[in-house]
Coordinates of C-alpha atoms in Angstrom, one line a residue:
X1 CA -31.7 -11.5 0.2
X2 CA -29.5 -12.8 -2.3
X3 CA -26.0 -11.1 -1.9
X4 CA -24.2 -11.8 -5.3
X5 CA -27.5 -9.7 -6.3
X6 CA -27.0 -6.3 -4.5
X7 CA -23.6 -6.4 -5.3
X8 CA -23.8 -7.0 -9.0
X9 CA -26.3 -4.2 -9.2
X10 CA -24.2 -2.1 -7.3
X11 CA -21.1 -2.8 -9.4
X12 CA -23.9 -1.9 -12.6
X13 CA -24.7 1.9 -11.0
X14 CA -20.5 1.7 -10.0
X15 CA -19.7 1.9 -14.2
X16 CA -22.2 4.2 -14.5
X17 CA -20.9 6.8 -12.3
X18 CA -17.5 6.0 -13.5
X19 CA -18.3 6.4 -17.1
X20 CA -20.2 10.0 -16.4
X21 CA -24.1 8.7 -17.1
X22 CA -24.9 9.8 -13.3
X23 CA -22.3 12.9 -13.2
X24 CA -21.2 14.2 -9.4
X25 CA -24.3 15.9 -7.8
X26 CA -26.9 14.3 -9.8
X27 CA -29.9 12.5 -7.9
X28 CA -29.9 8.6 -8.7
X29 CA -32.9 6.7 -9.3
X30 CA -35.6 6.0 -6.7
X31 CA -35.3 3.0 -4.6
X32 CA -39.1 1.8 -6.7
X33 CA -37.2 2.9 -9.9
X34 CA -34.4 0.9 -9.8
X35 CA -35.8 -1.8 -8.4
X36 CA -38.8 -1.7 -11.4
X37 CA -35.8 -1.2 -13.7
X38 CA -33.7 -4.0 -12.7
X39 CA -36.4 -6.5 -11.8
X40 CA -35.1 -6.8 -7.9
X41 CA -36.5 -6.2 -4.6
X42 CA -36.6 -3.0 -3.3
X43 CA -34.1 -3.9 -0.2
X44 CA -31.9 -5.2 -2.9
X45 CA -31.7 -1.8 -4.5
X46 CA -31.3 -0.7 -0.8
X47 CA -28.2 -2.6 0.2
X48 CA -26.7 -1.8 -3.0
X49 CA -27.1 2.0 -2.9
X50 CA -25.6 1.8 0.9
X51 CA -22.8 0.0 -0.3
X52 CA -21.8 2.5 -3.0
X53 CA -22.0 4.7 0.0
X54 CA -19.4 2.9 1.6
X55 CA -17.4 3.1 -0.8
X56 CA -17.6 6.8 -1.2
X57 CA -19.4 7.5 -4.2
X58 CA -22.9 8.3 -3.2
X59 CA -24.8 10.4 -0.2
X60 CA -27.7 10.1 1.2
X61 CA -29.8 13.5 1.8
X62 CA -32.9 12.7 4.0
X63 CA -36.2 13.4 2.6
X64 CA -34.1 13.7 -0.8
X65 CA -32.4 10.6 -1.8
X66 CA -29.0 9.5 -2.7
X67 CA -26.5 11.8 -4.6
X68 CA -23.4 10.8 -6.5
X69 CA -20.5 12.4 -5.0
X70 CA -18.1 14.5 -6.2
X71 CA -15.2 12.2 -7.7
X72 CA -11.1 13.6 -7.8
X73 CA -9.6 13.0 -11.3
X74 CA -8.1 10.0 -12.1
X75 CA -4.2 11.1 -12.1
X76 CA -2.9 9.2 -15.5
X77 CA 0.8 10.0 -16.3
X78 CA 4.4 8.4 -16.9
X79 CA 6.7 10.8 -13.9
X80 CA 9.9 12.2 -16.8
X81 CA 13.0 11.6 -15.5
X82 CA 16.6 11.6 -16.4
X83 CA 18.2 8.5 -15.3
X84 CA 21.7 9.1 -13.5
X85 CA 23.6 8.2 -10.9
X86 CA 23.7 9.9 -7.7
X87 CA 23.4 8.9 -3.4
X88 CA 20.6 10.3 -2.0
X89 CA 20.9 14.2 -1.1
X90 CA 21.3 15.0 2.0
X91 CA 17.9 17.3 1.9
X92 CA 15.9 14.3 1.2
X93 CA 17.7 12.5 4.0
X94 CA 17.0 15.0 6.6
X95 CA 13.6 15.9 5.9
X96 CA 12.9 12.0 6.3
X97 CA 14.2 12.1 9.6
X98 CA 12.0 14.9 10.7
X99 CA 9.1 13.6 9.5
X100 CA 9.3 10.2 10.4
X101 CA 9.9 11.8 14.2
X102 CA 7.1 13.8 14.1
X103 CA 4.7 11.2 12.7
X104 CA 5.6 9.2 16.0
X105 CA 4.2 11.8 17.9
X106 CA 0.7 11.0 19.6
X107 CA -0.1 14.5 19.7
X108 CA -0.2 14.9 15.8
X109 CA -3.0 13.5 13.3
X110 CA -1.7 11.4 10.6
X111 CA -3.6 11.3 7.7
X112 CA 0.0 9.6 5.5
X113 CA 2.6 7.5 7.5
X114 CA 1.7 3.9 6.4
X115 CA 1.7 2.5 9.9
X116 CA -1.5 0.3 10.3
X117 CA -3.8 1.8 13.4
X118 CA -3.3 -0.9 16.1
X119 CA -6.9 -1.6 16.5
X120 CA -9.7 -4.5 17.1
X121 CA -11.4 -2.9 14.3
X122 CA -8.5 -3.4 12.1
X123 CA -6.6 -6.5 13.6
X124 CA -7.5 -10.1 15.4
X125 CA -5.5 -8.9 18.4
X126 CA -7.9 -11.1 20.0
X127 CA -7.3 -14.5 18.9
X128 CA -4.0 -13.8 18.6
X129 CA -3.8 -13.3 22.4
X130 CA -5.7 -16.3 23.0
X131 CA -3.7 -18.1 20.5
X132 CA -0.5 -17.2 22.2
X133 CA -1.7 -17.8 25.9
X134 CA -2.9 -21.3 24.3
X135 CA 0.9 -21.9 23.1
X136 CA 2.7 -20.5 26.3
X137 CA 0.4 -23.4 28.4
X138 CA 1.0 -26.4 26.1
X139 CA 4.7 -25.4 25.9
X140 CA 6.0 -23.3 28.2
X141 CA 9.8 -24.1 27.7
X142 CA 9.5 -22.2 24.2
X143 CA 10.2 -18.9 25.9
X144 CA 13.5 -20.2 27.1
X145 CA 14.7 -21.6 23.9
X146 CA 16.8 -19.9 21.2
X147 CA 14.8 -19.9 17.9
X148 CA 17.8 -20.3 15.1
X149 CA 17.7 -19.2 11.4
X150 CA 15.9 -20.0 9.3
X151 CA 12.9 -19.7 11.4
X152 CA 9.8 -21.2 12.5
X153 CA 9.0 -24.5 10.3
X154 CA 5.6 -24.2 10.9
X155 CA 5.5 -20.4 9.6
X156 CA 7.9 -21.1 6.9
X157 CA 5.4 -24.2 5.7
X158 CA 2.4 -21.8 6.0
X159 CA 4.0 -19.0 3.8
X160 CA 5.1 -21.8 1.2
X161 CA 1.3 -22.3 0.9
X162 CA 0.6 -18.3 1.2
X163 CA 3.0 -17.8 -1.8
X164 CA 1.0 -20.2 -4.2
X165 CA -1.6 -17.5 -4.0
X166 CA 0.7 -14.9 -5.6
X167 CA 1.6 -18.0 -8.3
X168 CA 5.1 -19.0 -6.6
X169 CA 6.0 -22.7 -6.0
X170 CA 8.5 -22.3 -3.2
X171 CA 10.3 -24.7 -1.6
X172 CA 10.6 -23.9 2.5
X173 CA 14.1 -24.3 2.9
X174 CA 14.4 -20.7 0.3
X175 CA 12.4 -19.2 3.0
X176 CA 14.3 -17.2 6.0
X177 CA 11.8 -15.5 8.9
X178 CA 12.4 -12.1 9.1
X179 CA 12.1 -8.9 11.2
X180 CA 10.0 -7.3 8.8
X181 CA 10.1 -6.2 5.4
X182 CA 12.6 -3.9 5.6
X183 CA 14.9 -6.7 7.2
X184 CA 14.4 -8.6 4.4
X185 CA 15.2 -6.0 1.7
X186 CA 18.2 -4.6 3.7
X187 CA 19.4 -8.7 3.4
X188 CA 18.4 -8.9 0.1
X189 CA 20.7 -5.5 -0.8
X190 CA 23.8 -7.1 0.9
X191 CA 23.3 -10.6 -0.7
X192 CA 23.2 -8.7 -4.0
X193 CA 25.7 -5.3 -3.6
X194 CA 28.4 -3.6 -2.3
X195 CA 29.3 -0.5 -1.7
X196 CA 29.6 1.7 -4.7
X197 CA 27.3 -0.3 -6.6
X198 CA 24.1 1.0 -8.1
X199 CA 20.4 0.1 -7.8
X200 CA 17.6 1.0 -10.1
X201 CA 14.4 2.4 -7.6
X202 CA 10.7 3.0 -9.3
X203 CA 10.1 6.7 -8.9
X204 CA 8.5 7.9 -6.6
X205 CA 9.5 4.6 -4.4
X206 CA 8.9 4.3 -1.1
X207 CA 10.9 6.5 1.4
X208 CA 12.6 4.4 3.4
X209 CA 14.3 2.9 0.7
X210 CA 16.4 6.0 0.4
X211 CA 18.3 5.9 4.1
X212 CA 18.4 2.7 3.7
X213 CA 20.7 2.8 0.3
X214 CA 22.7 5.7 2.1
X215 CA 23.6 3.4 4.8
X216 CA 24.8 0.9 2.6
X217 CA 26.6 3.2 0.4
X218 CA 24.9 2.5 -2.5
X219 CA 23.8 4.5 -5.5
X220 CA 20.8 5.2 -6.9
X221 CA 19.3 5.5 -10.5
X222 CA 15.6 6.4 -10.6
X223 CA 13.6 4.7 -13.2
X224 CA 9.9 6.0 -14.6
X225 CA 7.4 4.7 -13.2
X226 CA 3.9 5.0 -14.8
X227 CA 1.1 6.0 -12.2
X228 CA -1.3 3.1 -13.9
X229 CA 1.1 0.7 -15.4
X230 CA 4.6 0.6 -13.0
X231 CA 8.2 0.8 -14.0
X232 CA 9.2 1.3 -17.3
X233 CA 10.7 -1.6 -19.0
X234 CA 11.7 -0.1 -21.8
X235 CA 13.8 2.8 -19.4
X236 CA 14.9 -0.3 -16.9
X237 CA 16.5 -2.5 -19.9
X238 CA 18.6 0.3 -21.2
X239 CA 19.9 0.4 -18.1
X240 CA 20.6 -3.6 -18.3
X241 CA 21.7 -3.4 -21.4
X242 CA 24.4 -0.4 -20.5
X243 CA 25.5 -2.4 -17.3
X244 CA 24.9 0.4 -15.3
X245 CA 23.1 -1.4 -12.5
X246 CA 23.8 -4.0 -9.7
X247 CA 20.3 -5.0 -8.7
X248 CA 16.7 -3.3 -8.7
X249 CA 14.3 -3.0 -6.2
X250 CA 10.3 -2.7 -6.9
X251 CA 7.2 -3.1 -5.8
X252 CA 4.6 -4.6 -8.9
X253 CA 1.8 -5.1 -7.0
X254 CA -0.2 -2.2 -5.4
X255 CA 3.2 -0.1 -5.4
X256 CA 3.8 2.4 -2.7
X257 CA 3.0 5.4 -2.9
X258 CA 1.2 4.8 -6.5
X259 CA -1.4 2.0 -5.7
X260 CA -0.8 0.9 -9.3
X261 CA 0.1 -2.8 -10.0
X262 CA 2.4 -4.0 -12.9
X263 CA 0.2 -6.2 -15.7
X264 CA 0.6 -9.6 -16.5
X265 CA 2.4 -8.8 -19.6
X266 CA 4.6 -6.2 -17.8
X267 CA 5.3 -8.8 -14.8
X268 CA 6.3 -11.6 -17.4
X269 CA 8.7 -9.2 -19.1
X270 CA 10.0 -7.8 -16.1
X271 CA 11.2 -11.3 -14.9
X272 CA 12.6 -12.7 -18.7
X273 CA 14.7 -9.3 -18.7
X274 CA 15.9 -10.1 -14.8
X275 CA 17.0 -13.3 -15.5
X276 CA 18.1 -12.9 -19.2
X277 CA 20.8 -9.7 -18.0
X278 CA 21.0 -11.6 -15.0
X279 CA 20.5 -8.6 -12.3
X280 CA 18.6 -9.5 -9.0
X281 CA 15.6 -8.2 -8.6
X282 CA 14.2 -7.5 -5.4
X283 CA 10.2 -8.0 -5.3
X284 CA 8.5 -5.9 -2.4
X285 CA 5.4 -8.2 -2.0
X286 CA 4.2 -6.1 1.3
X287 CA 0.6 -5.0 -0.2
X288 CA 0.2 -8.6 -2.4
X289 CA -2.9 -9.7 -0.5
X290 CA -4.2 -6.8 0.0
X291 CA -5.9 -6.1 -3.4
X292 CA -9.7 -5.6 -3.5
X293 CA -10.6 -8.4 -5.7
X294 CA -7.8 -10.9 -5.6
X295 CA -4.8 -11.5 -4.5
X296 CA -2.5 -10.9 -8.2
X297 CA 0.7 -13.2 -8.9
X298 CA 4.1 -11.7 -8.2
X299 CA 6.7 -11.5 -10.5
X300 CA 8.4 -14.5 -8.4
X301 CA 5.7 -16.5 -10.3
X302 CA 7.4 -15.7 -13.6
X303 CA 11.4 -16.5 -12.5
X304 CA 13.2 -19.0 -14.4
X305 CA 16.6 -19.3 -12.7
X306 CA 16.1 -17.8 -9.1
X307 CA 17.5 -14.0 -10.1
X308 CA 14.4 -12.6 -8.0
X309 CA 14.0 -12.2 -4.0
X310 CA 10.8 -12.1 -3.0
X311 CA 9.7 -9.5 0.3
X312 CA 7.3 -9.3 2.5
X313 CA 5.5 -9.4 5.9
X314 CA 2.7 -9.6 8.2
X315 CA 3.1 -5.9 9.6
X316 CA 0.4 -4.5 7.1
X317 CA -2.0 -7.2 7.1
X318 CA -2.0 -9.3 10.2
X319 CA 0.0 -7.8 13.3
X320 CA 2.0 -4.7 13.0
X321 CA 3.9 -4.9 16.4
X322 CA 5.3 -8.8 16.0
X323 CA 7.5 -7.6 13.0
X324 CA 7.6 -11.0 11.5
X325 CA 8.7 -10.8 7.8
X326 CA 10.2 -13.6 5.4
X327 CA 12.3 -13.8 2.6
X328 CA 12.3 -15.9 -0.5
X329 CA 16.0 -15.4 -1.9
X330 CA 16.4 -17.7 -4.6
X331 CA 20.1 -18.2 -5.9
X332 CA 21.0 -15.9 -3.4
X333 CA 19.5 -18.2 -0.2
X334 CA 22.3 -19.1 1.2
X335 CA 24.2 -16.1 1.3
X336 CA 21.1 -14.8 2.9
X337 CA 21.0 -17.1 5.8
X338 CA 24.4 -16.3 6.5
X339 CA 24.0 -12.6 6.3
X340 CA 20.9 -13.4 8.8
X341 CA 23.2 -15.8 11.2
X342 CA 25.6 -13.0 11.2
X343 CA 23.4 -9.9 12.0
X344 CA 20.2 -10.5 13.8
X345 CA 19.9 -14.4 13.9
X346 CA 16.5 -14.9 14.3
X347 CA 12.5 -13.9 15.1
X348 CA 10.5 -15.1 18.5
X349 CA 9.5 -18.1 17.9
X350 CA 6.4 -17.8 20.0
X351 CA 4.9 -15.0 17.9
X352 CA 6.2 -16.5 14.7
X353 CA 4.4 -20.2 16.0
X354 CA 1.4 -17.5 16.9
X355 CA 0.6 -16.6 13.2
X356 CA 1.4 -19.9 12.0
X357 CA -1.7 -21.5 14.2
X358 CA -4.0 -18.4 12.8
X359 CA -3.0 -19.1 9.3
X360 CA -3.5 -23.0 9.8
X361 CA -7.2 -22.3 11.3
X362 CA -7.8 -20.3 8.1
X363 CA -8.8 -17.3 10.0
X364 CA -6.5 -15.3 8.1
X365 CA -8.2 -15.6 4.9
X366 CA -11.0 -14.6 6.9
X367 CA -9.9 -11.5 8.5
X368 CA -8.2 -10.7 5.2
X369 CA -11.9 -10.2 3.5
X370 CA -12.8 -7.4 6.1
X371 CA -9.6 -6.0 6.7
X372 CA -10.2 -5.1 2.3
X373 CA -13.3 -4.0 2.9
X374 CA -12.4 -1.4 5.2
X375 CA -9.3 -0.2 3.3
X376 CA -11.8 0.1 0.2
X377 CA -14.5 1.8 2.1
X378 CA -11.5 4.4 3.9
X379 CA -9.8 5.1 0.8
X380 CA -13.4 6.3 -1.3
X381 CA -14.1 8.2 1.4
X382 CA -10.6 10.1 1.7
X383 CA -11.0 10.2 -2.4
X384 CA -14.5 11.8 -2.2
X385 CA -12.9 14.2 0.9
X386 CA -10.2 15.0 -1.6
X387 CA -12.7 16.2 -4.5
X388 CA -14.5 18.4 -2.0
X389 CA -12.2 19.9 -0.3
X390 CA -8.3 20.2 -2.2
X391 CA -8.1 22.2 -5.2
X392 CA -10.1 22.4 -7.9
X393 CA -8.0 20.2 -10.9
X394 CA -6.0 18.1 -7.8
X395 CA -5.8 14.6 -9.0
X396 CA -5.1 11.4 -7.5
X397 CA -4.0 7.9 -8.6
X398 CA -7.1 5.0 -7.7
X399 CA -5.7 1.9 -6.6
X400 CA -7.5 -1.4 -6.5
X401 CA -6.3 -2.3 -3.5
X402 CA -3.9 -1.5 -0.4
X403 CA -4.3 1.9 1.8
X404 CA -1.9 4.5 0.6
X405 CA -2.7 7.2 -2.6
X406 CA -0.9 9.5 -4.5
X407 CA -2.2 13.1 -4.7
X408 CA -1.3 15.7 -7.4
X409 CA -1.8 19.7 -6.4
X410 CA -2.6 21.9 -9.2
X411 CA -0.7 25.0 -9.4
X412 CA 1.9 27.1 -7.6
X413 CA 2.8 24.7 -4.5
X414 CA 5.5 23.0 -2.7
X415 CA 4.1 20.3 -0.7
X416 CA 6.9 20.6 2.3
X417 CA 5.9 23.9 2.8
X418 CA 2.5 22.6 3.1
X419 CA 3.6 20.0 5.2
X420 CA 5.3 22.4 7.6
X421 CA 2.4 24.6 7.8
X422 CA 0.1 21.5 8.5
X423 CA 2.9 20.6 11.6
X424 CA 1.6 24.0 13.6
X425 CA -2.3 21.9 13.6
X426 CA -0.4 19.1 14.3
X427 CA -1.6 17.1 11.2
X428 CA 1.0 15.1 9.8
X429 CA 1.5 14.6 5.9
X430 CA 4.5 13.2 4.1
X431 CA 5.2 15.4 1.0
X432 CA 6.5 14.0 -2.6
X433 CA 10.2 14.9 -2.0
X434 CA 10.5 12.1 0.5
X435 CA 9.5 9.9 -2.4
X436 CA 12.5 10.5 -4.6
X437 CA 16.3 10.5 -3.7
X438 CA 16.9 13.9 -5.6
X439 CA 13.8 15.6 -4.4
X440 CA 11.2 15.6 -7.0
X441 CA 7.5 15.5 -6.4
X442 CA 7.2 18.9 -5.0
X443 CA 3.7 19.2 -6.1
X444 CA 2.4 15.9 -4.6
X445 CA 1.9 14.0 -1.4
X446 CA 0.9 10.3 -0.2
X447 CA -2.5 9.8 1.7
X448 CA -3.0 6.8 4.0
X449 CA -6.5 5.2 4.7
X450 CA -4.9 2.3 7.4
X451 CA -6.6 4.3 10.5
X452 CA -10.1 4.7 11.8
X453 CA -12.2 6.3 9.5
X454 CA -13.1 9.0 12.3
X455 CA -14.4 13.1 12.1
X456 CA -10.4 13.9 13.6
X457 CA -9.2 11.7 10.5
X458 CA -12.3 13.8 7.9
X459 CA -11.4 16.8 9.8
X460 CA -7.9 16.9 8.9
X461 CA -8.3 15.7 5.2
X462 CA -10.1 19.0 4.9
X463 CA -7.7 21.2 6.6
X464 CA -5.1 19.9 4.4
X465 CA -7.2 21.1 1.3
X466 CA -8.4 24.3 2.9
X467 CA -4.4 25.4 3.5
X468 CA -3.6 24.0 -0.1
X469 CA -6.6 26.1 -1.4
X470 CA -4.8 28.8 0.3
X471 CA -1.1 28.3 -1.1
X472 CA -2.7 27.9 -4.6
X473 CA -4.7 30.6 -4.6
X474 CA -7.3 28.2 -6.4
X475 CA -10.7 27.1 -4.7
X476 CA -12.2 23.9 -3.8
X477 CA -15.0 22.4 -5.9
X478 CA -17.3 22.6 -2.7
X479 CA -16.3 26.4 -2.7
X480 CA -16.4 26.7 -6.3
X481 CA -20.6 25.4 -6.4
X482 CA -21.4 27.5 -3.3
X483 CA -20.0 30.4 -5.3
X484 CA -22.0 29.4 -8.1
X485 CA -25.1 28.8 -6.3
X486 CA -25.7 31.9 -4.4
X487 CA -28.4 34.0 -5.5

């Protein structure tokens, strides 16, 4: 069977139930219909209807047939906001801290924290322990040997390549190893500020951005962020203009918590007004090859004078536990290697030399395939959970790639109190005030689809909408038809 054929017929019936020709609960086709209609085998029409079923948006019913599924709105909204300067309150700080304990706690489900389940089914654990054993045989001295900034040549010629992908030519003595991405945006903030100074965050941004700032004693201003389009240009060149900030941090491509990513246009913009006000952006690339279809260019593509640092890491896509980031600084290199000399030096070099062999072998592009093929299939599955089982009118942003989601509650509800009442089933969410230095968001939450796609995983989406349901006072869809069709 030809695969580009299932697919494409799939992706046909796909636009279909997006556009509302096959509404939720309607009965698709027969497998002889469709195949008559579209001239195709009838296994053709099979594999296509049980990959829509991956993704979420169709059921089987035996002796029936297959169902469209009940789909969550598509949330579609620039956040308001006033944009002024202000730390981080101290509420925002704390509940951070509480939550990000209790999400380490094995005894909890966590159906939000963004921490990749350390899996086979997720990660080559595997080869990489092969390809490590292989390394510590050939050259067993390496363990004894300091591994001095900037890092790994091999890795840092491998990411040079990797970074052509997202549309950057970068030279590999701007790249620095890293531990993580959040090492590399914590040196990218000192290369760029000082205390007192302010940054410009998307809002919502991603929580640990917030602590982080604290730390460093820098202010915040929060800039809109459109849950389709990104930041808002128009909002962040104001701010520019006014010379009210020191440097801004984003993240353009499959943003977190959103899942939105910036256009072209809006990317090609966003780096002429960086470099023509001459403010540093720093570009969170974490989620870059992680979009569905194809890996989109980063607003590093786009920079004309080396004004933006570039992000990311190989804890989200390849090996959580190594922690092995990289940083692409720009003007701002060597006052980054510096910072690095000064405060952590540098990464193993055996796990660093580890991922440069699996990215050499090409297996990395290979793992990458299936590793988006199960974030796809998790996220239409929590989606479809969602539609079921929260609130009737709850919406939620649809990302075309990554694993995290945002998700609006209709209604009367504060999402920490929800969270706190989830804590006593021991399910662990992370409400909207995390995602916003002054608290906002009360209404919302992040979902995360990086763990095992399991009935503990299913059953606590639905608990979460059940006690929602019950804080609202407004019923679930399922509920809602039940009620309707009862004789």
């Amino acid at each position: 069977m030809d695969e580009s054929l299932y697919l494409t017929l799939s992706n046909k019936l796909n636009q279909a139930i997006s556009s509302g020709t096959f509404k939720a609960g309607s009965r698709l086709p027969s497998v002889r219909q469709t195949a008559k209609t579209y001239s195709v085998s009838a296994n053709t029409v099979v594999a296509a209807y049980r990959h829509l079923e991956d993704q979420g948006l169709i059921q089987a019913r035996p002796q029936s047939g297959f169902y469209v599924r009940e789909q969550v709105p598509r949330l579609k909204q620039t956040f308001p906001i006033e944009s002024a300067s202000a730390p981080p309150t101290q509420g925002v700080l704390q509940l951070i801290e509480t939550t990000f304990a209790t999400q380490q706690n094995p005894a909890f489900t966590n159906i939000s924290l963004a921490c990749p389940k350390h899996d086979s089914e997720f990660y080559p654990s595997e080869k990489l322990s092969r390809i490590m054993s292989q390394i510590v045989r050939r050259q067993h001295n390496m363990i004894c040997e300091y591994a001095l900034p900037p890092g790994s040549l091999n890795l840092r010629h491998q990411i040079a390549r990797r970074m052509l992908d997202v549309g950057a030519i970068t030279d590999i003595t701007e790249i620095t190893i890293t531990h993580g991405c959040i090492d590399a945006l914590h040196l990218a903030l000192l290369a760029t500020t000082k205390s007192g100074d302010c940054v410009a965050l998307e809002s919502p941004t991603y929580f640990y951005l917030i602590p982080l700032l604290a730390t460093l004693g820098l202010n915040v201003i929060e800039v809109p962020t459109d849950s389709e389009t990104g930041l808002d240009l128009t909002a962040l060149e104001l701010l520019m203009k006014d010379h009210k900030i020191q440097a801004i941090v984003c993240m353009p491509n499959l943003h977190n918590p959103l899942g939105c990513s910036m256009p072209l246009k809006s990317k090609q913009q966003l780096a002429k007004l960086v470099n023509k006000y001459q403010v540093p952006l720093i570009e969170d690339g974490l989620y870059c090859e992680l979009h569905f279809d194809q890996t989109l260019p980063a607003v590093k593509a786009f920079d004309s004078d080396g004004w933006i640092i570039f992000c990311s890491s190989f804890t989200k896509t390849l090996a959580p536990d190594f922690r092995i980031g990289w940083i692409c600084a720009g003007r701002f290199n060597q006052e980054v290697q510096r910072l690095k000399n000064q405060l952590s030096m540098t990464e193993s070099r055996l796990l660093c030399e580890t991922i440069a062999l699996f990215l050499e072998s090409g297996g990395y592009d290979h793992h990458l395939r299936k590793l988006r093929k199960r974030y796809q299939q998790n996220m239409a599955q929590a989606q479809s959970l969602i539609a079921n089982y929260f609130p009737a009118g709850t919406r939620t942003t649809k990302p075309q790639g990554g694993f995290v989601f945002w998700v609006e509650i209709p209604g009367n509800i504060d999402t920490v109190e929800l969270h706190i009442e989830m804590l006593k089933e021991n399910i662990c969410l992370t409400p909207g005030a995390l995602y916003s230095p002054n608290s906002r968001y009360n209404n919302a939450l992040r979902i995360s689809c990086c763990y095992p796609f399991n009935e503990k995983y299913r059953f606590s989406i639905e608990r979460v909408g059940a006690k929602a349901c019950a804080l609202t006072g407004i019923s679930s869809n399922r509920n809602h038809e039940s009620i309707q069709h009862k004789p």
